[in-house]
XYZ file of C-alpha atoms in Angstrom:
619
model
C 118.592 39.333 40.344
C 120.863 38.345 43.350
C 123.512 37.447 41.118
C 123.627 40.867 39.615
C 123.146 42.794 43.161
C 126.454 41.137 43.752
C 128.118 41.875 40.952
C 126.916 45.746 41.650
C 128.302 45.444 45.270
C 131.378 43.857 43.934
C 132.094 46.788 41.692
C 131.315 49.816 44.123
C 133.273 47.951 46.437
C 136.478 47.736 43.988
C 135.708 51.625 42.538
C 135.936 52.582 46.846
C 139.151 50.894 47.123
C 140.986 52.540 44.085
C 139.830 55.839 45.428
C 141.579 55.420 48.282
C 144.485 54.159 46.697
C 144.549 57.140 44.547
C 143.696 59.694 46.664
C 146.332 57.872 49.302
C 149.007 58.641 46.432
C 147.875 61.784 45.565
C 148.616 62.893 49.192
C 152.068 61.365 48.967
C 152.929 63.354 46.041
C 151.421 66.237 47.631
C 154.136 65.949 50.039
C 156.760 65.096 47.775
C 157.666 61.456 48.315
C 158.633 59.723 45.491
C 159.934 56.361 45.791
C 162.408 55.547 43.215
C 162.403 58.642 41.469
C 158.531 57.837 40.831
C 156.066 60.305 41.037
C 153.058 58.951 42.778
C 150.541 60.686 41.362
C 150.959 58.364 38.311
C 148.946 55.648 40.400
C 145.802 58.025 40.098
C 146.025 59.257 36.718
C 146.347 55.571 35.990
C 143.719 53.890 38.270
C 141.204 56.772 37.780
C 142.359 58.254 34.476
C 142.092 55.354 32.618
C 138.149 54.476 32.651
C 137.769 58.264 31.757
C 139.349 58.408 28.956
C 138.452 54.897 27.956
C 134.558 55.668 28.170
C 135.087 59.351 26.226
C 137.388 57.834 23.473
C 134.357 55.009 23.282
C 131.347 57.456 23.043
C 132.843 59.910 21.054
C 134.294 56.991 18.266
C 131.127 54.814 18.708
C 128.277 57.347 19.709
C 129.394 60.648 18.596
C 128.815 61.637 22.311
C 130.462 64.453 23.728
C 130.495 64.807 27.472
C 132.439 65.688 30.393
C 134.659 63.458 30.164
C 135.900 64.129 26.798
C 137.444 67.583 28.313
C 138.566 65.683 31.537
C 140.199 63.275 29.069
C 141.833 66.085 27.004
C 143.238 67.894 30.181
C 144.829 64.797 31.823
C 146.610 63.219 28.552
C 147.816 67.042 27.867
C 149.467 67.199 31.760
C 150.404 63.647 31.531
C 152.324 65.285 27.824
C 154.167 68.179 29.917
C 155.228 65.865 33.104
C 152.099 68.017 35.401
C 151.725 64.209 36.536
C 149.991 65.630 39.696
C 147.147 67.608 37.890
C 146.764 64.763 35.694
C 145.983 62.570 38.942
C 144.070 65.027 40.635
C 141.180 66.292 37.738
C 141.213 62.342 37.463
C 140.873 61.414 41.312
C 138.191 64.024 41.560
C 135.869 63.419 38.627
C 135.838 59.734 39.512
C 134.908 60.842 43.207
C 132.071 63.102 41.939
C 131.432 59.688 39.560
C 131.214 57.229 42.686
C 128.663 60.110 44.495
C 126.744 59.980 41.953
C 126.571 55.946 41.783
C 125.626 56.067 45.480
C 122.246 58.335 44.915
C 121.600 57.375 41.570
C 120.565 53.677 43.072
C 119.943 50.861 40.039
C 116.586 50.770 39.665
C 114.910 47.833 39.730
C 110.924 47.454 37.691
C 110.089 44.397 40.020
C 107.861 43.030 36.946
C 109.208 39.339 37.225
C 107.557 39.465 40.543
C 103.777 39.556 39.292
C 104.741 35.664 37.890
C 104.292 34.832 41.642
C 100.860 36.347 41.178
C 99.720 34.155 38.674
C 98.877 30.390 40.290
C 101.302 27.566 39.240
C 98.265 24.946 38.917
C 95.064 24.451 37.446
C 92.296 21.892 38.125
C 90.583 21.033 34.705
C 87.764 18.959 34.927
C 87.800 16.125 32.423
C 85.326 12.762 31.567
C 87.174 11.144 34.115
C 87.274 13.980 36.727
C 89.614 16.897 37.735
C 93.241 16.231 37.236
C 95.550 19.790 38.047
C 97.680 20.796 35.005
C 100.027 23.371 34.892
C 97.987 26.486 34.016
C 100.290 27.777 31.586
C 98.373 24.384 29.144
C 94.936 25.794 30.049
C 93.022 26.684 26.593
C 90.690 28.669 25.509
C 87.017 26.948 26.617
C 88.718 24.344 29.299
C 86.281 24.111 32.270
C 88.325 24.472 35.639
C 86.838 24.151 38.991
C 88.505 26.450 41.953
C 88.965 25.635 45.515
C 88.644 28.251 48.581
C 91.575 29.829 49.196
C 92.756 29.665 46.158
C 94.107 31.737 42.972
C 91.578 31.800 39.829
C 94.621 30.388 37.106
C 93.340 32.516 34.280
C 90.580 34.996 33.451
C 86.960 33.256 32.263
C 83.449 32.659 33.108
C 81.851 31.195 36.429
C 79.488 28.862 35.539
C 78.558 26.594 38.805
C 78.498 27.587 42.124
C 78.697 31.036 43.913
C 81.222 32.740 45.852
C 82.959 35.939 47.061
C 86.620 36.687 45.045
C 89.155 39.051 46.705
C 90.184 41.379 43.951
C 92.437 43.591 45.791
C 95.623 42.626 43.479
C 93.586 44.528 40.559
C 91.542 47.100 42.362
C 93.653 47.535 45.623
C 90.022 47.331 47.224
C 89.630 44.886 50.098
C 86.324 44.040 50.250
C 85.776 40.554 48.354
C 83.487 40.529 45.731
C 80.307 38.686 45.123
C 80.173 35.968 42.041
C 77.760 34.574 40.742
C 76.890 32.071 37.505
C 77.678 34.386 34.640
C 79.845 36.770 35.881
C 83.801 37.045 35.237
C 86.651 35.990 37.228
C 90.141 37.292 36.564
C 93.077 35.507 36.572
C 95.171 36.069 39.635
C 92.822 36.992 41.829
C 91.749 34.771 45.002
C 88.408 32.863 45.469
C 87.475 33.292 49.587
C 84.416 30.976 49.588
C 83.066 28.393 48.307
C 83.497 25.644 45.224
C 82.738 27.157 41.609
C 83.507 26.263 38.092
C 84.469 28.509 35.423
C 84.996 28.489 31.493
C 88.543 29.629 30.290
C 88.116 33.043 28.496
C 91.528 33.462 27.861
C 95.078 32.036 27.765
C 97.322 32.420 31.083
C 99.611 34.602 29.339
C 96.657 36.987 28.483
C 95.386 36.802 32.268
C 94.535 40.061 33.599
C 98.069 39.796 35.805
C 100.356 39.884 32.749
C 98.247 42.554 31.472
C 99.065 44.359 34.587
C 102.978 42.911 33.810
C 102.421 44.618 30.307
C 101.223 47.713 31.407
C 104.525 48.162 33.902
C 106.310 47.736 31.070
C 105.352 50.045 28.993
C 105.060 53.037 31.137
C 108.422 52.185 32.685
C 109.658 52.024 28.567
C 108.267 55.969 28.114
C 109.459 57.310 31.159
C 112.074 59.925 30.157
C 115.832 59.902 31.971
C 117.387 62.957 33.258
C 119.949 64.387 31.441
C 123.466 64.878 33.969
C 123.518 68.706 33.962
C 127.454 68.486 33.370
C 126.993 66.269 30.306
C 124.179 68.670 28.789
C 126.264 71.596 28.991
C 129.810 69.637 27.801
C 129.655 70.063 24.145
C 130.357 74.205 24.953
C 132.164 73.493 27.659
C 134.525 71.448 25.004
C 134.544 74.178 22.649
C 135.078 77.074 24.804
C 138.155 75.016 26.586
C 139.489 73.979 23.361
C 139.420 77.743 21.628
C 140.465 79.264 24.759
C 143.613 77.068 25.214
C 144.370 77.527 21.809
C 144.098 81.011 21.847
C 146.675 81.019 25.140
C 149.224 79.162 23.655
C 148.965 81.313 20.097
C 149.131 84.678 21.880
C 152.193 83.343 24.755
C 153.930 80.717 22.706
C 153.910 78.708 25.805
C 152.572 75.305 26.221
C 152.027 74.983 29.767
C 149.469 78.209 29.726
C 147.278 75.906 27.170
C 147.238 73.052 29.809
C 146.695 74.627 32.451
C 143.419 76.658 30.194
C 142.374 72.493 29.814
C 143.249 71.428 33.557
C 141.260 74.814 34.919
C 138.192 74.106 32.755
C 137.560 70.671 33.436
C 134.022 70.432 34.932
C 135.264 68.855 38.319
C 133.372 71.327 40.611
C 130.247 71.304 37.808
C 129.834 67.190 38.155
C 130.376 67.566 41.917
C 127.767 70.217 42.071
C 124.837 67.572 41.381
C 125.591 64.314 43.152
C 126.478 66.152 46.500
C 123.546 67.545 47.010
C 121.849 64.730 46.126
C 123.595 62.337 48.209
C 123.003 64.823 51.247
C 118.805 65.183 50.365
C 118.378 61.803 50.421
C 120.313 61.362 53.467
C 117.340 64.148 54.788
C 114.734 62.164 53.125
C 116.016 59.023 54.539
C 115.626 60.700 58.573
C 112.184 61.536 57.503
C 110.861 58.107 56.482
C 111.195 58.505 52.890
C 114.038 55.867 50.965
C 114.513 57.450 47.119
C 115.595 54.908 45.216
C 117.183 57.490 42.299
C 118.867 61.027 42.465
C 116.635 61.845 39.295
C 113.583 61.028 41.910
C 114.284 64.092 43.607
C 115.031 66.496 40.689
C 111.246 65.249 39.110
C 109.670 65.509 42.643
C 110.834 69.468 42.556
C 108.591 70.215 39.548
C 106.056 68.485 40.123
C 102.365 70.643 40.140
C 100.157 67.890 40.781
C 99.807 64.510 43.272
C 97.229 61.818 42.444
C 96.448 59.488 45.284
C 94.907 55.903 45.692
C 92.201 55.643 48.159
C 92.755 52.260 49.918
C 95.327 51.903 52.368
C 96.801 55.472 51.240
C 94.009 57.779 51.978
C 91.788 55.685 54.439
C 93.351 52.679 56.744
C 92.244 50.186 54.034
C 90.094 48.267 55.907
C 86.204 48.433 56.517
C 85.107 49.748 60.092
C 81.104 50.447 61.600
C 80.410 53.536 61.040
C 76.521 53.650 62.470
C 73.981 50.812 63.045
C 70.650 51.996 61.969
C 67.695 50.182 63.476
C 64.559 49.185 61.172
C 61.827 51.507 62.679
C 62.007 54.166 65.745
C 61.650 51.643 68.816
C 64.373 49.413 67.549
C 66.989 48.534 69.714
C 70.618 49.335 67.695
C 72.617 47.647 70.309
C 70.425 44.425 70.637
C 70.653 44.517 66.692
C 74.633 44.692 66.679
C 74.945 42.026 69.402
C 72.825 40.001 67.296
C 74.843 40.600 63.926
C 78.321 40.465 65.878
C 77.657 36.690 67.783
C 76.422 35.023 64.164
C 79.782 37.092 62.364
C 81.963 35.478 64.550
C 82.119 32.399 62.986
C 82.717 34.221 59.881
C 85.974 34.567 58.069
C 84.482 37.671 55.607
C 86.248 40.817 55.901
C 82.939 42.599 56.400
C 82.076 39.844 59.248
C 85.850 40.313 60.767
C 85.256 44.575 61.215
C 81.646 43.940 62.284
C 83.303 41.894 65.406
C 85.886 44.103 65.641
C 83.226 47.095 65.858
C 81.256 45.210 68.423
C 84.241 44.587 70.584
C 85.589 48.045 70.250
C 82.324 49.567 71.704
C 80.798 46.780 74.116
C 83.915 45.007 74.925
C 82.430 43.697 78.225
C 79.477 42.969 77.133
C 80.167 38.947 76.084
C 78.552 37.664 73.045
C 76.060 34.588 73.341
C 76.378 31.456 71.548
C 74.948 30.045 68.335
C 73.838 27.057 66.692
C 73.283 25.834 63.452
C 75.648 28.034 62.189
C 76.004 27.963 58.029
C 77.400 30.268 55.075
C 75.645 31.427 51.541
C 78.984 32.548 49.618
C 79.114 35.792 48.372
C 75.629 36.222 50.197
C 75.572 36.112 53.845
C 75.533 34.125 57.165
C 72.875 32.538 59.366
C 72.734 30.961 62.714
C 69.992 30.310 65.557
C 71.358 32.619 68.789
C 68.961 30.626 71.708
C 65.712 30.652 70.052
C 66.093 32.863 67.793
C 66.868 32.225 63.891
C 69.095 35.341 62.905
C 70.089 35.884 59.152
C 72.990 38.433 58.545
C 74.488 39.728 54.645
C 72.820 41.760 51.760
C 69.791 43.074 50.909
C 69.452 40.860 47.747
C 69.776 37.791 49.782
C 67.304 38.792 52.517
C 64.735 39.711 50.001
C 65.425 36.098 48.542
C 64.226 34.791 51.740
C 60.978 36.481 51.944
C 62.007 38.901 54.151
C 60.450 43.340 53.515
C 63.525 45.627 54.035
C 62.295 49.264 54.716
C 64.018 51.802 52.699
C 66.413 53.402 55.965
C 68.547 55.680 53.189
C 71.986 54.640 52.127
C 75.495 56.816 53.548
C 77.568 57.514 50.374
C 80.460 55.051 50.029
C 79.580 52.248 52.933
C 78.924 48.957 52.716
C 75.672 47.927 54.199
C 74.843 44.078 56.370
C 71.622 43.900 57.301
C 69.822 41.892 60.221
C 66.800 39.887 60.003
C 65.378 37.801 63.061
C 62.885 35.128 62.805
C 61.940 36.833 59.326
C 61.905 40.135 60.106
C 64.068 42.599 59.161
C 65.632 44.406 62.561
C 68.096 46.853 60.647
C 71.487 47.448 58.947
C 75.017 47.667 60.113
C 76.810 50.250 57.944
C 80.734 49.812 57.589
C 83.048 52.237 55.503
C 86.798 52.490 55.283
C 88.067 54.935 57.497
C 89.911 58.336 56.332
C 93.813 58.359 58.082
C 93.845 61.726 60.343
C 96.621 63.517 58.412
C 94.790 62.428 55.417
C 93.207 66.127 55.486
C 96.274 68.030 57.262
C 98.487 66.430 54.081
C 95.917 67.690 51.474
C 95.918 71.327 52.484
C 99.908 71.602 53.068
C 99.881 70.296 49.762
C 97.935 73.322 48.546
C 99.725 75.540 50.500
C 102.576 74.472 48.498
C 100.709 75.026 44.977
C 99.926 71.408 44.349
C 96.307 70.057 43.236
C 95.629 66.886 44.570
C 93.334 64.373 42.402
C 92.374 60.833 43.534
C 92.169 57.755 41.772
C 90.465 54.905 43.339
C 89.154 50.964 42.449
C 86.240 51.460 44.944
C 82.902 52.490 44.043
C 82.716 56.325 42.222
C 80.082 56.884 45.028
C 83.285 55.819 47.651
C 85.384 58.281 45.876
C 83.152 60.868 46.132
C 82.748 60.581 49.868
C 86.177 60.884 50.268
C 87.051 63.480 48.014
C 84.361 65.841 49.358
C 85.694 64.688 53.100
C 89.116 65.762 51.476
C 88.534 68.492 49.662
C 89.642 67.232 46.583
C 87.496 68.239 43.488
C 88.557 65.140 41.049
C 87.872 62.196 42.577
C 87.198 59.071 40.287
C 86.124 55.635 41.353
C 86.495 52.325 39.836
C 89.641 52.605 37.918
C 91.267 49.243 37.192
C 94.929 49.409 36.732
C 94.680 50.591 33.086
C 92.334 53.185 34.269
C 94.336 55.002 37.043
C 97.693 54.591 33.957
C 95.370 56.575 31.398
C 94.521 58.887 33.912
C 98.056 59.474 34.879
C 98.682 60.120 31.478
C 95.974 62.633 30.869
C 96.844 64.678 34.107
C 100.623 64.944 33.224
C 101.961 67.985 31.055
C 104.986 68.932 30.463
C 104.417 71.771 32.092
C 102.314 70.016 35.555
C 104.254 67.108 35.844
C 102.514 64.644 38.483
C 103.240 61.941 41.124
C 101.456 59.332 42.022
C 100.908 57.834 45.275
C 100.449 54.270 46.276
C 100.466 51.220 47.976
C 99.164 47.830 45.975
C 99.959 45.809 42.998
C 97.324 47.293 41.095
C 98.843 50.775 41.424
C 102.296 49.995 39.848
C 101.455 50.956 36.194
C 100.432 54.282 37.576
C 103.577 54.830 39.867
C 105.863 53.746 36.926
C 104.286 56.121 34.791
C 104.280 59.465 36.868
C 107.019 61.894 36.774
C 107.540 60.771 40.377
C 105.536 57.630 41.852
C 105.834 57.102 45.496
C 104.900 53.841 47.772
C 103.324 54.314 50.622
C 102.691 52.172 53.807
C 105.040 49.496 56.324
C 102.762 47.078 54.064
C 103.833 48.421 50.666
C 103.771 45.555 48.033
C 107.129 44.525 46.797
C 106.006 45.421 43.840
C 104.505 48.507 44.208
C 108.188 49.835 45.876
C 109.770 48.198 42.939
C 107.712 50.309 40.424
C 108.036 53.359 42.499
C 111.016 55.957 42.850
C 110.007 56.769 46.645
C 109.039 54.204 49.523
C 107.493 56.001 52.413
C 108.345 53.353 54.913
C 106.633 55.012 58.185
C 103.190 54.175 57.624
C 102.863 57.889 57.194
C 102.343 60.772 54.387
C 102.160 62.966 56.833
C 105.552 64.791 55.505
C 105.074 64.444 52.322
C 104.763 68.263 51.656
C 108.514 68.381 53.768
C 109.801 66.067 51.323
C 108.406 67.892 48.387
C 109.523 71.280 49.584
C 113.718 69.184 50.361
C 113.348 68.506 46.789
C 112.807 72.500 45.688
C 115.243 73.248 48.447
C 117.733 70.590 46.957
C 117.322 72.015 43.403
C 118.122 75.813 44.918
C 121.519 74.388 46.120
C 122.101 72.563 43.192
C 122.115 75.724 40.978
C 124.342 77.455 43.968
C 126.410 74.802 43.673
C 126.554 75.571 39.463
C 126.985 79.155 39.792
C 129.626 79.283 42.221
C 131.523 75.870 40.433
C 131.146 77.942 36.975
C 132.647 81.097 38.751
C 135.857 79.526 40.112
C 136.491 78.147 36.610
C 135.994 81.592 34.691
C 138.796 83.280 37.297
C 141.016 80.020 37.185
C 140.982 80.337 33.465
C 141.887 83.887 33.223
C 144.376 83.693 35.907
C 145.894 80.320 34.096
C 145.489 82.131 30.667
C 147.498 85.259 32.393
C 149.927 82.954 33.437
C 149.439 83.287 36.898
C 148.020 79.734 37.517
C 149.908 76.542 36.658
C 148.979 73.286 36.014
C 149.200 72.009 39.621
C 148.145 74.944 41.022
C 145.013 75.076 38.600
C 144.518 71.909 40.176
C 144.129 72.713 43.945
C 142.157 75.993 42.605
C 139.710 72.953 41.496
C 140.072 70.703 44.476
C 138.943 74.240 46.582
C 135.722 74.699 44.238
C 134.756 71.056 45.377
C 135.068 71.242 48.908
C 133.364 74.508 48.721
C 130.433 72.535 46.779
C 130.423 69.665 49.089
C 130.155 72.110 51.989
C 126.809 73.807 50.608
C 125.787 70.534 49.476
C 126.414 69.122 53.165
C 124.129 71.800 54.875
C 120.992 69.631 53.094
C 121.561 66.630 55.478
C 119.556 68.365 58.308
C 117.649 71.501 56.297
C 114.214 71.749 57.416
C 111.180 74.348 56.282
C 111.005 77.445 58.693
C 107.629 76.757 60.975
C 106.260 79.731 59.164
C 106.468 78.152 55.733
C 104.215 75.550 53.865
């Protein structure tokens, strides 16, 4: 990948320097020195001539292609034929300028998928008569038994048999909350066991593992994603035709040669590929000041029709990680803050996510308050923490586990969507600590500009459907679904988009990049973004911020307005060049200024995007 980043540097740096080589001689001509008798202008219809005429001659012979610069190529060999050596350098010099914009915003993308390998762990421990011995887990068959260490990645998808723990699944579900495990239940390859020993029974190959699925899945969606057409080369079979007849038809009804050329040099597209790439170049300069890198021109051009935005929950939506949201005491005399103290000194010697935003609660509302000590501290994986605090035996972590002890939990309701710890102390049950993931405050200001702009907003989420619920209600947004699994939010992607309500997606984790790749338009979100959900997506928002996402949205209309200005007002120099050129009133060299002053009109309307902005008064 390096290798070929430098090769692509290499060459943009070589195409820069023969522009200015040939725009350098173009301005000597211009003024009329000519060394040795030599036109200058020869060095640009050479240096940017050549690859024009080279790639038309090889699409149209190969391919059967005919694009813009098959006329381009026609118009400079027919000046080079008549000695109009300047045109010839000029329509060249030009089209290869509006070529190199174009390279600039149109970015080589990039589908990150050899990056999910990292993913998948290296080594596997399979446990044989004479003990474990680590193998590389691409050798792991079908039925091996493997045992898994804390901390580590689960090589390939299969069975827990032995021991119990809590697996982070966040790579898959972008949720993350670890998950409890227990004999019988599956592990997927890829994702990372937090606590404790266990030993599992191969299901399934490595390269089947629920990571290369995800690989797979990238793949695919990245395979079907149409390309946009260059609106130059859709139009340049006409264009072609109508230059070709109309030349002809000059040169039959004046007998004069040059009045043909100057038909071809007048009609060559240079203002019409210009048009695009400018304004392009000059939105995602805007985009850029906004927090928003677009990684392709096309980005933009989907991102103005889209009609719908689906969003991940996790880390998008909410701040992705858990926070206390109310501690609810067993009966009416309990004491809520002598229940969190309790809960937050035997969590502290816990590493669990839940544990971690219990503490951080604590600290965040009773930061002078110190906690006390503990003793006999000691972990249940996947099931809870307990820990004598003086002479008290305290036993924090889920319901199931409590009730396993012996201890009566009264029924206190449940919030949609949190998480619940509850207390127990010397066998009786004090309460519960409930702890949900928090929405982002422009999280509901970004939803409604989005309507205001005439987008419906869906969200697709790995957390519980009760989760989504919560948040799409909070939100406002009526289709909310919970527990999608990569393959889940790509099908739903796929059943939201039309061709007439295209859709983005917005994201920030691994298990999002099927989705993103997908979309009409996927978008990355967050300073954190996964290298491989930017990879997958055509937008990074790199501010830690949506919040001007509906400005970005409405640059991309505003973008596509100047665009067809840009069209329009390209198309109607060319019809009055070609009727003054075909009245004999333009010549070849003159035709060709007439086109350099269509481009720097272009560029100038294109230029004004590089600090547009919505009126106050507009969504």
């Amino acid at each position: 990948m390096n290798r070929i980043c430098r090769i692509a540097a290499a060459l943009g740096r070589l195409r820069t320097a023969l522009l200015l080589i040939s725009g350098a001689a173009l301005a000597a001509s211009l003024a009329g020195w000519a060394p040795f008798g030599l036109d200058p202008a020869w060095i640009a219809a050479l240096l940017c001539g050549a690859p024009i005429v080279a790639e038309a001659a090889k699409g149209l012979l190969l391919r059967g292609d005919v694009k813009a610069g098959l006329l381009v190529s026609l118009a400079l060999l027919a000046a080079l034929w008549i000695g109009e050596i300047f045109a010839a350098g000029e329509v060249a010099f030009i089209m290869q300028l509006g070529e190199a914009l174009e390279g600039f915003a149109l970015a080589r993308a990039r589908d990150g998928v050899e990056r999910l390998s990292g993913l998948v762990p290296k080594i596997a421990r399979r446990i044989e008569p004479d003990g474990p011995r680590e193998i590389p887990s691409a050798e792991v068959r079908v039925g091996d038994r493997l045992r898994v260490l804390p901390g580590e990645q689960i090589p390939v998808d299969g069975t827990l048999l032995t021991g119990e723990s809590a697996v982070d699944e966040s790579v898959l579900t972008g949720e993350p909350l670890p998950v409890e495990k227990r004999s019988g239940d599956t592990v997927r390859g890829g994702t990372v066991n937090r606590f404790g020993v266990f030993e599992m029974r191969a299901d399934r190959p490595e390269s089947e593992s629920a990571v290369q699925r995800l690989a797979a899945l990238v793949r695919e969606a990245d395979a079907g994603k149409a390309r946009i057409v260059r609106l130059a080369d859709r139009w340049a079979g006409a264009v072609v035709l109508a230059a070709l007849v109309t030349a002809a038809l000059a040169w039959w009804l004046s007998g004069d040669i040059v009045r043909a050329v100057s038909v071809l040099v007048v009609f060559c597209p240079c203002s019409l590929v210009m048009a695009t790439p400018t304004a392009v170049v000059a939105a995602i300069g805007n985009a850029a000041r906004i927090g928003y890198l677009v990684r392709t021109g096309e980005a933009l051009e989907r991102l103005a029709a889209v009609a719908r935005v689906a969003f991940d929950k996790t880390g998008t939506l909410t701040f992705g990680t858990p926070e206390v949201t109310a501690v609810v005491p067993a009966g009416p005399a309990g004491d809520a803050r002598a229940l969190f103290r309790l809960a937050a000194a035997v969590e502290a010697h816990s590493e669990h996510p839940l544990a971690q935003a219990l503490v951080r609660g604590w600290h965040a509302r009773f930061g002078e308050d110190p906690l006390p000590g503990v003793t006999a501290f000691r972990m249940v994986p996947g099931r809870g923490v307990a820990a004598d605090v003086g002479a008290v035996s305290v036993a924090v972590g889920s319901a199931a586990w409590l009730r396993t002890l012996g201890i009566p939990l009264p029924d206190l309701g449940a919030a949609p969507g949190t998480a619940a710890v509850w207390v127990a102390a010397d066998g009786a049950c004090l309460g519960r600590i409930e702890l949900r993931d928090t929405l982002r405050p422009e999280s509901a200001p970004l939803i409604r500009s989005l309507r205001a702009l005439g987008l419906t907003a869906h969200l697709l989420t790995g957390d519980t459907p009760a989760a989504a619920a919560a948040v799409g209600a909070a939100l406002g947004i009526e289709d909310a679904r919970g527990a999608c699994l990569p393959e889940d939010k790509l099908t739903a992607v796929r059943a939201l988009q039309t061709p007439a309500a295209p859709l983005c997606m917005v994201g920030d984790g691994i298990n999002d990049a099927p989705a993103l790749k997908a979309a009409h338009v996927g978008i990355a979100f967050g300073r954190g973004t996964n290298r491989l959900a930017m990879d997958s997506a055509d937008i990074t928002a790199v501010r830690g911020t949506l919040r001007e996402l509906p400005r970005l949205i409405a640059l991309a209309r505003r973008m596509l307005a100047v665009i067809r200005a840009n069209l329009a007002l390209s198309m109607a120099v060319n019809f009055a060049a070609v009727a003054l050129a075909v009245a004999g009133c333009l010549p070849p060299t003159a035709g060709a200024l007439v086109h350099n002053a269509g481009s720097v009109l272009v560029i100038a309307l294109s230029a004004r995007l590089l600090t547009w902005a919505p009126r106050p008064d507009t969504p």
